[in-house]
Structure formats: structure tokens, C-alpha cells
C-alpha positions as a Python dict, from the first residue, in 0.01 Angstrom:
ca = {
    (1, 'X'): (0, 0, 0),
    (2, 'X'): (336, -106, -208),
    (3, 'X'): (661, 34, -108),
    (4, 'X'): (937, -39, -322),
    (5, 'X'): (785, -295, -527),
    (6, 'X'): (620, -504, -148),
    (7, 'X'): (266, -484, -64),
    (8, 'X'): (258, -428, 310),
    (9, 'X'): (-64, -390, 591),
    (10, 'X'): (-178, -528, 890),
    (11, 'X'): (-357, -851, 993),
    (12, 'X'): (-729, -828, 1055),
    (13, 'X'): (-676, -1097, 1309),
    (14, 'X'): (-654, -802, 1576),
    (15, 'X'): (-1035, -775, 1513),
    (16, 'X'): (-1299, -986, 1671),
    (17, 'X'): (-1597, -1149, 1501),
    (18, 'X'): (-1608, -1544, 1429),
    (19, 'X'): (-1909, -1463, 1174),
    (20, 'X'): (-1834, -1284, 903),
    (21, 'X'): (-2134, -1042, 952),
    (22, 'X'): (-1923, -971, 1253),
    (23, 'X'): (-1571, -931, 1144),
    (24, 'X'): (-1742, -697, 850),
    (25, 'X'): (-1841, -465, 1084),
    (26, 'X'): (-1509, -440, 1275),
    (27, 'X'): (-1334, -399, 907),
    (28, 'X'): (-1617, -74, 839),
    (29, 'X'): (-1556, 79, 1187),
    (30, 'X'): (-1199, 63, 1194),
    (31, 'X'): (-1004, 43, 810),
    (32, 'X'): (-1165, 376, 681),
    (33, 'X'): (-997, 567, 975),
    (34, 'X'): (-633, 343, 971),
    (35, 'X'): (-630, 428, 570),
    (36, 'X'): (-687, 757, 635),
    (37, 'X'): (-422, 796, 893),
    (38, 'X'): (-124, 590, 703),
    (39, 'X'): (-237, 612, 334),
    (40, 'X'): (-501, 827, 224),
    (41, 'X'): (-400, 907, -122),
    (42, 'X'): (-362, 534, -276),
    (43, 'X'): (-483, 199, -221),
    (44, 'X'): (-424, 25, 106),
    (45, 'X'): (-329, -325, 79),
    (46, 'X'): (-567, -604, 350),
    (47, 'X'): (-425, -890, 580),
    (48, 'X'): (-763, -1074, 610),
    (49, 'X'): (-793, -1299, 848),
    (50, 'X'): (-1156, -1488, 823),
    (51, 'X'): (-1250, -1795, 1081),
    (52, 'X'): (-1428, -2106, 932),
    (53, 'X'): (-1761, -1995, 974),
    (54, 'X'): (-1681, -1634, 868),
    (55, 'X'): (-1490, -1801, 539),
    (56, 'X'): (-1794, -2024, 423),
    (57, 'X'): (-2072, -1696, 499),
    (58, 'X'): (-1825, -1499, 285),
    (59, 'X'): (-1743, -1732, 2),
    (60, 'X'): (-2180, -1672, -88),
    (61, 'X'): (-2155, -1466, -403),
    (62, 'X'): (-2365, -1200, -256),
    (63, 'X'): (-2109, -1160, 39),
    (64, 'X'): (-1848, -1167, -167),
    (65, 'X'): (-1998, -879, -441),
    (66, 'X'): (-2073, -644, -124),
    (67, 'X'): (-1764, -691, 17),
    (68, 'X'): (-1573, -646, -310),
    (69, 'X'): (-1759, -308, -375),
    (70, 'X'): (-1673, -194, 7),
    (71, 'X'): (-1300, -251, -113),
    (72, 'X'): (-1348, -50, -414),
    (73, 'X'): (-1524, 248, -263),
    (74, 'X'): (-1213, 295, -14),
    (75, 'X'): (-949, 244, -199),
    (76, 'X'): (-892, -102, -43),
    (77, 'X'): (-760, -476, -173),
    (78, 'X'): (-653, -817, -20),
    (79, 'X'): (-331, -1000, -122),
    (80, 'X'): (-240, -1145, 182),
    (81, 'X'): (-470, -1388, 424),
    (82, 'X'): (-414, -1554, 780),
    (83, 'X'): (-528, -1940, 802),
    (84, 'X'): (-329, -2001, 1063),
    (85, 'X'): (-643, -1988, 1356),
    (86, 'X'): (-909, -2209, 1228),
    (87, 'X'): (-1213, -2071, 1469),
    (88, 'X'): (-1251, -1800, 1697),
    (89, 'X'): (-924, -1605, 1785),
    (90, 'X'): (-1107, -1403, 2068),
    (91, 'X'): (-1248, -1688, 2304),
    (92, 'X'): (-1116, -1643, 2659),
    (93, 'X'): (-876, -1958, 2581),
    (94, 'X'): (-745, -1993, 2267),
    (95, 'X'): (-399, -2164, 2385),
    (96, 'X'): (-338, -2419, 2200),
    (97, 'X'): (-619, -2476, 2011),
    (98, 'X'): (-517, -2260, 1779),
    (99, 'X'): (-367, -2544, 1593),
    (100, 'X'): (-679, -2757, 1585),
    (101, 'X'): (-781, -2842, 1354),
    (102, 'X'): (-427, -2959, 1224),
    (103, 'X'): (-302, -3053, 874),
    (104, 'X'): (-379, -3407, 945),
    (105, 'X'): (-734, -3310, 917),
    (106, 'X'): (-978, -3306, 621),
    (107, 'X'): (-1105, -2968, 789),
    (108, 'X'): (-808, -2764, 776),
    (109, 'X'): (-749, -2911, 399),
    (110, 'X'): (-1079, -2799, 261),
    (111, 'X'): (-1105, -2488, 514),
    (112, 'X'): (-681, -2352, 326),
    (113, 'X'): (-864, -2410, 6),
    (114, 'X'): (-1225, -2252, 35),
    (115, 'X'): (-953, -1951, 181),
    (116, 'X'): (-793, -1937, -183),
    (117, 'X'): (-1081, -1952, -341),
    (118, 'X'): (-1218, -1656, -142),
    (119, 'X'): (-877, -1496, -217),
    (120, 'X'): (-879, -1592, -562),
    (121, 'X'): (-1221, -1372, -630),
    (122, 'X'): (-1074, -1088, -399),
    (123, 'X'): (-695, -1096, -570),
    (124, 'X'): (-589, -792, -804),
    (125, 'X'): (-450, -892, -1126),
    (126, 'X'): (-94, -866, -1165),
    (127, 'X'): (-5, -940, -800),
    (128, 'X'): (73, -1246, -595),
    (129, 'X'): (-172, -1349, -344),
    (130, 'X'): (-86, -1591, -23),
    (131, 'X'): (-240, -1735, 297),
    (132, 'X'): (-66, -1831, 630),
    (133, 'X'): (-86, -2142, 785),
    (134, 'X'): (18, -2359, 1065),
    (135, 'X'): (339, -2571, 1115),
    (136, 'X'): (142, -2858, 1044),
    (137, 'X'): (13, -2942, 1419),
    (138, 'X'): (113, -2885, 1790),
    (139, 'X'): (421, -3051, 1886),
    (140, 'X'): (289, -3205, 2203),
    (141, 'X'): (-23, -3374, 2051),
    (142, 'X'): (236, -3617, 1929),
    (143, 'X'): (145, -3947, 2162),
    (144, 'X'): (201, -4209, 1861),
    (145, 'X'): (219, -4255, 1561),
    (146, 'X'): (453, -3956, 1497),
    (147, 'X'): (576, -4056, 1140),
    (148, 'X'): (199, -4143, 1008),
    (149, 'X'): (71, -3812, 1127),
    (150, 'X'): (359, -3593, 968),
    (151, 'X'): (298, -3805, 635),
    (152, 'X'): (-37, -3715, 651),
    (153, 'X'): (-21, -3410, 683),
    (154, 'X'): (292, -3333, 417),
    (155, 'X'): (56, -3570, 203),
    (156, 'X'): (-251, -3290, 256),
    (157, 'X'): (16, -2989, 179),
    (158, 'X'): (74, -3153, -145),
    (159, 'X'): (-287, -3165, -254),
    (160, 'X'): (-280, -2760, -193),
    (161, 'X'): (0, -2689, -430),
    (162, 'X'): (-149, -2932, -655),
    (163, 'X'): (-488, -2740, -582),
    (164, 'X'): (-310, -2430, -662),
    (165, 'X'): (-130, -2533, -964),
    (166, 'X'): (-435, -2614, -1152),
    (167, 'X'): (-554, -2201, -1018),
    (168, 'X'): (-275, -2067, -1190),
    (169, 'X'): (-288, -2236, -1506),
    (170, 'X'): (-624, -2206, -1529),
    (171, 'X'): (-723, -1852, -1427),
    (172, 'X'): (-330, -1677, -1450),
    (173, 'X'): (-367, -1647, -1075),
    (174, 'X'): (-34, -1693, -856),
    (175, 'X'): (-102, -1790, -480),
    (176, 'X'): (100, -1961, -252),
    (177, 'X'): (114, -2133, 102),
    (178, 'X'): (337, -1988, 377),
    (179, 'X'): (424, -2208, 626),
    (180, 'X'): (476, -2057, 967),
    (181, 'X'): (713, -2192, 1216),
    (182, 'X'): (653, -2208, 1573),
    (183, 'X'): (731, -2228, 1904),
    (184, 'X'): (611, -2576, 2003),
    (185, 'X'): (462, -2613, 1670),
    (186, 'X'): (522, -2962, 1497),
    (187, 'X'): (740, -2741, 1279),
    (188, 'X'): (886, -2519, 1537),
    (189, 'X'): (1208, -2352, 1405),
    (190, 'X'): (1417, -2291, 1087),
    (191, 'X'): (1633, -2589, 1097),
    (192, 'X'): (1329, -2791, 1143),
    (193, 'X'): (1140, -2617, 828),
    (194, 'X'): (1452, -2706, 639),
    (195, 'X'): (1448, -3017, 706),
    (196, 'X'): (1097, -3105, 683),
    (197, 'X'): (1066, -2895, 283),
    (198, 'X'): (1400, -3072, 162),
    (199, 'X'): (1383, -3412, 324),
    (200, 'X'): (996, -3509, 363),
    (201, 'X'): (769, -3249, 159),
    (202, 'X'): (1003, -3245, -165),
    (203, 'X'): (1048, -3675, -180),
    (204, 'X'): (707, -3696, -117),
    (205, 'X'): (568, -3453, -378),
    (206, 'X'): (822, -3626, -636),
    (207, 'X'): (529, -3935, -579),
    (208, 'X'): (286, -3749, -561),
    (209, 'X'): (269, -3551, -874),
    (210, 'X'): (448, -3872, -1111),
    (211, 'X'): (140, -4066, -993),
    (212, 'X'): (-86, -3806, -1075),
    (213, 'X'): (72, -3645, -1362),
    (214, 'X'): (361, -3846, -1460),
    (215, 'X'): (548, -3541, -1403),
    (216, 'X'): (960, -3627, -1279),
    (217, 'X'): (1136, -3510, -991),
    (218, 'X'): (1239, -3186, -1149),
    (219, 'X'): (883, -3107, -1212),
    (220, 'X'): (728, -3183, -897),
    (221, 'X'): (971, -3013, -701),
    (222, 'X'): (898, -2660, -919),
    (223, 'X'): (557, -2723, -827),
    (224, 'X'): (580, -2744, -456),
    (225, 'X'): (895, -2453, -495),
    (226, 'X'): (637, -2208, -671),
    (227, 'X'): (352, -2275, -436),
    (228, 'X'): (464, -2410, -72),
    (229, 'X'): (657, -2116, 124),
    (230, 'X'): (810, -1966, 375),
    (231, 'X'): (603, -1725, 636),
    (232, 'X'): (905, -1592, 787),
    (233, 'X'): (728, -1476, 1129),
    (234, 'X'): (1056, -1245, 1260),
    (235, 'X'): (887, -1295, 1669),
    (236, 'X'): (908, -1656, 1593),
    (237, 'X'): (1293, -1664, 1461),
    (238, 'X'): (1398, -1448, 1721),
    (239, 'X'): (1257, -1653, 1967),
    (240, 'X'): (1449, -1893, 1839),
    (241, 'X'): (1729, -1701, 1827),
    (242, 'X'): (1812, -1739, 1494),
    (243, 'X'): (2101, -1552, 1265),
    (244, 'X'): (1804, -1435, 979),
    (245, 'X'): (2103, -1386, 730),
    (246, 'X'): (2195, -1715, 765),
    (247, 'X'): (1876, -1806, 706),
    (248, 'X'): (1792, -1622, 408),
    (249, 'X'): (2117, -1772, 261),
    (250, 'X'): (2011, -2105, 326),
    (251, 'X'): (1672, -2043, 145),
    (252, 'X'): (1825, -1892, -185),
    (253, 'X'): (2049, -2194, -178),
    (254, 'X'): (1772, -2444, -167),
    (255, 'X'): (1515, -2226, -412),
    (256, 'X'): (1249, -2204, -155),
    (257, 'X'): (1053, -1843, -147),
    (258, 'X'): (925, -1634, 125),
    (259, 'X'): (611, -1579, 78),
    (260, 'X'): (491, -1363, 359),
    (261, 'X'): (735, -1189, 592),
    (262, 'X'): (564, -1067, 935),
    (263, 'X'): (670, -791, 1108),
    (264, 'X'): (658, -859, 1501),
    (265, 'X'): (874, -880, 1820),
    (266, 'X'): (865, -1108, 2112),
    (267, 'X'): (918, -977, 2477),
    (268, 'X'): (1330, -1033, 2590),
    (269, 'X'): (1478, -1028, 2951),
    (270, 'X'): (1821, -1134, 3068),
    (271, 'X'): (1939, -1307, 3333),
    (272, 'X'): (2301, -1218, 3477),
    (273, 'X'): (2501, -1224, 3782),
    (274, 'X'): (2280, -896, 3924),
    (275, 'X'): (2015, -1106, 4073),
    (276, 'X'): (1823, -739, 4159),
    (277, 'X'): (1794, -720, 3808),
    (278, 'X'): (1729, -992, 3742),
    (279, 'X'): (1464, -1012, 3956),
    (280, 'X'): (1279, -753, 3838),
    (281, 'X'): (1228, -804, 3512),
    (282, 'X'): (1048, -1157, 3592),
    (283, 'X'): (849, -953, 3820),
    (284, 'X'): (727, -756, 3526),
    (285, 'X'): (687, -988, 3300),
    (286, 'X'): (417, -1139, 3546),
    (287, 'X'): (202, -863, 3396),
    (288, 'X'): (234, -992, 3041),
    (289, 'X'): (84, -1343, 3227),
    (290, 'X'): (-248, -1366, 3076),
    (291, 'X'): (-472, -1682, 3018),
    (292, 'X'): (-524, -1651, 2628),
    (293, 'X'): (-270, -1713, 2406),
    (294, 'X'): (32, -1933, 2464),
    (295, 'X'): (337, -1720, 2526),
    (296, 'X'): (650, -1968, 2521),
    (297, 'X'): (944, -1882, 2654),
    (298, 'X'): (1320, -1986, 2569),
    (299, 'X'): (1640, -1989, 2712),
    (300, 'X'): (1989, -1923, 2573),
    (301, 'X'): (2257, -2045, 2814),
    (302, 'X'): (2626, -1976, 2798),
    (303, 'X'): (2701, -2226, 2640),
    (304, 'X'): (2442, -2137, 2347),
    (305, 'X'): (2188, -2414, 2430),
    (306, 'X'): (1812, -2352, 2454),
    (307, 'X'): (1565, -2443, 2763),
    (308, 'X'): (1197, -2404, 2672),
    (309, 'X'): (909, -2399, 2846),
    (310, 'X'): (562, -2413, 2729),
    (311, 'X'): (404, -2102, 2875),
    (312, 'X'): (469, -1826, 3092),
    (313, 'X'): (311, -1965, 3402),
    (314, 'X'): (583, -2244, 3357),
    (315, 'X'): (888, -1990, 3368),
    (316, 'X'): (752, -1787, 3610),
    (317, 'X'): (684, -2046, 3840),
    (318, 'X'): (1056, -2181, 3873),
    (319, 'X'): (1418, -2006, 3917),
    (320, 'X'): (1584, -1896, 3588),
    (321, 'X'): (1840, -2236, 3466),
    (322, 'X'): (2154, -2178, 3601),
    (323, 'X'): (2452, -2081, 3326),
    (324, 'X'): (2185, -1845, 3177),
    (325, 'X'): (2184, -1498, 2968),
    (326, 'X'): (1885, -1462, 2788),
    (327, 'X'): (1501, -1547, 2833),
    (328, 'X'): (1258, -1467, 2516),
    (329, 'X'): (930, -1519, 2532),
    (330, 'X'): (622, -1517, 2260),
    (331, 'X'): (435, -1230, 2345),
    (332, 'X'): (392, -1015, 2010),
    (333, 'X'): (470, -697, 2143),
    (334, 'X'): (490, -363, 1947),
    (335, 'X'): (710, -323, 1672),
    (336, 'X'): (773, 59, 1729),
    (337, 'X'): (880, 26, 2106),
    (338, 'X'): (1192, -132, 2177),
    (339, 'X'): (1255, -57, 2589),
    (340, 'X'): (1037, -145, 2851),
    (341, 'X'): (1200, -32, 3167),
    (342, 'X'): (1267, -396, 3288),
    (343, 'X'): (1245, -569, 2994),
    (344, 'X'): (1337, -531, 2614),
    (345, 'X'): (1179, -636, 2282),
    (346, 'X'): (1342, -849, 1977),
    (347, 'X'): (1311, -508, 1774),
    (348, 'X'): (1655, -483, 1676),
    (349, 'X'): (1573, -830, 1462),
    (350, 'X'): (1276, -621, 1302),
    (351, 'X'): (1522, -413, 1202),
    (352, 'X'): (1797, -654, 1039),
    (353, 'X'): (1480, -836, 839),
    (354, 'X'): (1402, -489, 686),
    (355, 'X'): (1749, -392, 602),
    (356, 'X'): (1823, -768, 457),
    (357, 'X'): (1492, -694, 251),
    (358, 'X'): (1583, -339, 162),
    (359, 'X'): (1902, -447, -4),
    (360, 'X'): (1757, -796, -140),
    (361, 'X'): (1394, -794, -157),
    (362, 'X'): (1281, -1113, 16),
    (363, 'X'): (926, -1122, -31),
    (364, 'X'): (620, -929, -184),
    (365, 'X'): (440, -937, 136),
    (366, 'X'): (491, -776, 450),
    (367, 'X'): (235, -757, 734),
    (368, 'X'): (209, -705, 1056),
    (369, 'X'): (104, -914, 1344),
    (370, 'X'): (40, -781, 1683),
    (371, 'X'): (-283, -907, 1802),
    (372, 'X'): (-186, -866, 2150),
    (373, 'X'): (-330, -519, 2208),
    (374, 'X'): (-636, -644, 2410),
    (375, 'X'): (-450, -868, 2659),
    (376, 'X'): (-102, -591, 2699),
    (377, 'X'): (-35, -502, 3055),
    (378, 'X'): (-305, -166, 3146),
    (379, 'X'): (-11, 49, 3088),
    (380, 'X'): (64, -58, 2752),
    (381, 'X'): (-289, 12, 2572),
    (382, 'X'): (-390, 257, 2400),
    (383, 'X'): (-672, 298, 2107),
    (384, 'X'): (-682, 51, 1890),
    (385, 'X'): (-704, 204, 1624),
    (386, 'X'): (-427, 479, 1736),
    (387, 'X'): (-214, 163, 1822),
    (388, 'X'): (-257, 24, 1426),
    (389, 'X'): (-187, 344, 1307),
    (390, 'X'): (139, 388, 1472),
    (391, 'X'): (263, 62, 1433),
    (392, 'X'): (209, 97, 997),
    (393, 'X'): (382, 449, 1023),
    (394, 'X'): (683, 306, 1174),
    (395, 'X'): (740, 24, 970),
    (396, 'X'): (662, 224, 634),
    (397, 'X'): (903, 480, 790),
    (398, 'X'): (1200, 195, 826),
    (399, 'X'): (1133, 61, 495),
    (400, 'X'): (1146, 419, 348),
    (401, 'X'): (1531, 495, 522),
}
């Protein structure tokens, strides 16, 4: 669905199946109803998220023409993919695995581009299509050789926007790459991003391409600043606790785009001088304490300084650092609830993303990302379906104010 000139849905990550035979069947029981329910009377924009396996049984041209059809017959089309998770999302320990296999790796190279080629055959004219990815690899698989790794990887980025240049002047098409900053991620916050595009990923394409193409600087950077991107993840810069118009600022400034913005809020408790209180919101966030997905959680002290820790069980098993007022932690919770008794959400920064985009558009893309609904606390699930459904209402009925 478009709302004032963005194409916004859901991710598809939220439903199982590593085969694509699998996933398919999720996407017929459960879209149909979800369209019906938030947009029955014009197409529905997709946030497809495929596995490896599911992406190479899908990229056969008889896949592809039956799923194509499907998306015709219900008023249905993909501009948006997830390669963040390169296998299965729903194992009983995902953890940090979802970053393997990482941009140092000839697997997640050719795995991004069989995505956009997928994409490419799936893409509407006239509209921008982009895929999600990783911050280039988990922070704490960095023994040695820190420097070769992160050139390798920046090195395999390039050969995507090159990949993608050649799309777009070949076939018209526009994609691009969104980056996605993460907690513990090799690329983990906003300053880092920054510094990473400007300092490492726009020197090195200035090689790259004049090697290739004898392009200069000027050319190789509108390259990589027309196809490289910004996923600006709003859980993820909360948890960081980052000022998002500072942000946005800083990316006009340096001509870098947004390509994706996802909607979703990370779990907030604070930690003050009522140790009752205090008390009991750790004691409920030991129901949010499950053993699939990493859930990291920060610290602002006083003084403004962050303490992390890499997973709830960490936190929980210590006393909160003394000179402390805030703990976040990444647990995508839902975007339409803000209070939960104990403990908050980061809503309110859902909120300021929307207005900043309302009065600036930021990106094309919007999509939401709470796969969580499976692993919430008892008391927190509902339907899944019913849970989709509400969550799309809202946030069409923010960006509609």
C-alpha cells in the first residue's frame, strides 16, 4: 500500500518455512486475510523475507511465474526484501548466527545478489526496490585480523552496487542495499555507520570503480550514494539512544539515502533511587528471557555513558551499574502498545521517525518488523494474524494524522 507517496507493509520474516514451498504456504494462509483487514480496496505492498534455500527454489522460472500470478490475483507486489538472516529464522537458536554467513563470505555475496535478481523479476515498474542486510558481521567474531576482515567485506559491498549499477542501466531498474545497524553488530550504531560509509566504503569504492571503469572519485562515490543505504531500524537507534533528528541531518549533509525505514520498538525499564521499582521491572523482564534471538541490553548512566551487555541472561544475572537511569533492551516489541505495567517501550521514537518523515519524507519504504510474536511473554500473544493486522492499522493511522 502507498501512503503519501511511501510504500509501507510488513516483513514476512514473522512466518516460518526455510523452503520456499514452505514459506509459500504461510504467505497463502495468512496475506489474503491481513489485506483484507488493512487494505482491501488497492494493492498491498510485500516485505519478503526468503532464506537461502527458499531464494534459490524460488529464483526457478516456474516458481517465480506461480508466485508472480498469486501476487496478481490478490492485489499483491514486493518492493522491499529482508537479507539480513541468511538460513532459518525459526530454529530453536538463532542467536547469533543470524549473522553467519557474514559479508566476508562469498555466500552472503552471491546469496544479496540471487535476492535482487529475484526482486528484480518481482519489482513493479516505476518504483524503487531494496533488500536489508547485515552490518557486515558480528562484532565479537573479531579475534584477528580486524582490518582485513572489514576490507573484505566493504570490498564485497562494492561489488553489489557495482552489481546493481549495471541492473539499472541495463533494465531501468532502481534497487538498493540498506545497511542495518546493530547492537553488537560489526556496524553497531549511527556514529559507527558514519564512519564506516564516509571513511572506509567511499575511499575504497573511489579504487574500486577507477580500476574497473576508470571512473573518478566523483563518480564512484554517486555510485555507491545511489545504491548502498541506510536501513534505519528505529528499535536499533533507540537502543542506542540516539537523537534521530540529528541523525537525519547528518545523512542529508553527507548525501547518503535511507533506503528502508523499519518501524519497531525495543523493551525500556529504568532504574532510579526506588529500588521497589526498580526491582520489579527486572523481574518482568525475566519473562521476555527466551533462548532464541539475542536481546541486548544497554545502559544510559547519569553521566550519559552506555554499559552493554550481550544478552538478557547477562543483565539479569547481575545488579543494575550504579549511577544508572535507563536500561533498553532488543526485544522488538509491538509498535501499537507503549505501557507495560512494569516496563515501557521505545514507542515514543516510533513516533518522532514518523513525524520527521511526515514533514520530510525520508524514505520510500516503510515496514515493519516484529517477529517476536511467537517467543512474547503468554500474556502478550494473541493471533497472529490479528496481531499483523493491528500493528499495520496503527502505523497507517500515525502516518495518516
Amino acid at each position: 500500500m502507498q501512503i503519501n507517496h511511501t510504500h509501507v507493509t510488513y516483513c514476512t520474516n514473522i512466518h516460518p518455512g526455510e523452503s520456499w514451498h514452505a514459506h509459500f504456504n504461510e504467505l497463502q494462509t495468512n496475506l489474503p486475510p491481513i489485506k483484507s483487514a488493512v487494505w482491501p480496496n488497492g494493492l498491498m505492498g510485500l516485505g519478503l523475507r526468503l532464506s537461502r534455500k527458499a531464494a534459490e527454489e524460488l529464483a526457478q522460472p516456474e516458481s517465480l511465474h506461480v508466485f508472480k500470478s498469486w501476487l496478481n490475483e490478490h492485489d499483491l507486489y514486493v518492493f522491499t526484501m529482508n537479507g539480513f538472516p541468511y538460513g532459518d529464522f525459526h530454529t530453536d537458536h538463532v542467536k547469533d548466527q543470524v549473522h553467519f554467513p557474514d559479508w566476508s563470505t562469498s555466500e552472503r555475496l552471491h546469496y544479496t545478489k540471487l535476492l535482487f535478481e529475484i526482486l528484480s523479476e518481482l519489482l513493479p515498474a516505476g518504483i524503487d526496490g531494496g533488500i536489508s542486510t547485515s552490518p557486515l558481521s558480528y562484532g565479537f567474531w573479531e579475534q584477528s585480523q580486524q582490518d582485513t576482515h572489514r576490507e573484505k567485506c566493504t570490498h564485497q559491498i562494492l561489488e553489489v552496487a557495482d552489481f546493481l549499477s549495471q541492473l539499472d542501466n541495463s533494465r531501468g531498474q532502481y534497487m538498493h542495499l540498506d545497511i542495518e545497524p546493530e547492537p553488537d553488530g560489526l556496524i553497531e550504531d549511527f556514529p559507527q555507520f558514519m564512519e564506516w560509509y564516509t571513511g572506509e566504503l567511499l575511499p575504497a569504492a573511489e579504487t574500486y570503480f577507477a580500476e574497473r571503469y576508470d571512473a573518478s572519485p566523483e563518480q564512484a562515490h554517486a555510485i555507491v550514494q545511489r545504491h548502498i543505504c541506510l536501513c534505519y531500524d528505529v528499535c536499533h537507534f533507540a537502543l542506542a539512544y540516539q537523537d534521530h533528528q540529528q541523525c537525519i541531518l547528518a545523512l542529508q549533509q553527507a548525501n547518503i539515502r535511507v533506503g528502508k525505514i523499519q518501524v519497531s520498538s525495543a523493551l525500556k525499564g529504568t532504574i532510579s533511587e526506588n529500588i521497589k521499582q526498580t526491582k520489579e521491572g527486572l523481574e518482568k523482564l525475566k519473562e521476555f528471557d527466551e533462548p532464541i534471538y539475542l536481546h541486548q541490553v544497554i545502559v544510559q548512566k547519569n553521566d550519559g555513558t552506555l554499559e552493554k551487555y550481550r544478552d538478557l541472561p547477562e543483565f539479569l544475572s547481575q545488579a543494575p551499574p550504579a549511577n544508572a537511569s535507563e536500561w533498553r533492551s532488543h526485544f522488538h516489541v509491538p509498535i501499537f502498545l507503549e505501557d507495560y505495567g512494569e516496563l515501557r517501550s521505545t514507542q515514543c521514537d516510533v513516533l518522532e521517525v514518523l513525524e520527521l518523515h511526515k514533514k520530510n519524507t525520508l524514505s520510500s519504504h516503510i515496514e515493519v518488523e516484529t517477529y517476536t510474536w511467537n517467543v512474547l511473554p503468554p500474556s502478550l500473544r494473541t493471533p497472529l494474524q490479528t496481531s499483523i493486522v493491528r500493528e499495520l492499522q496503527w502505523l497507517i493511522e500515525q502516518l495518516k494524522k
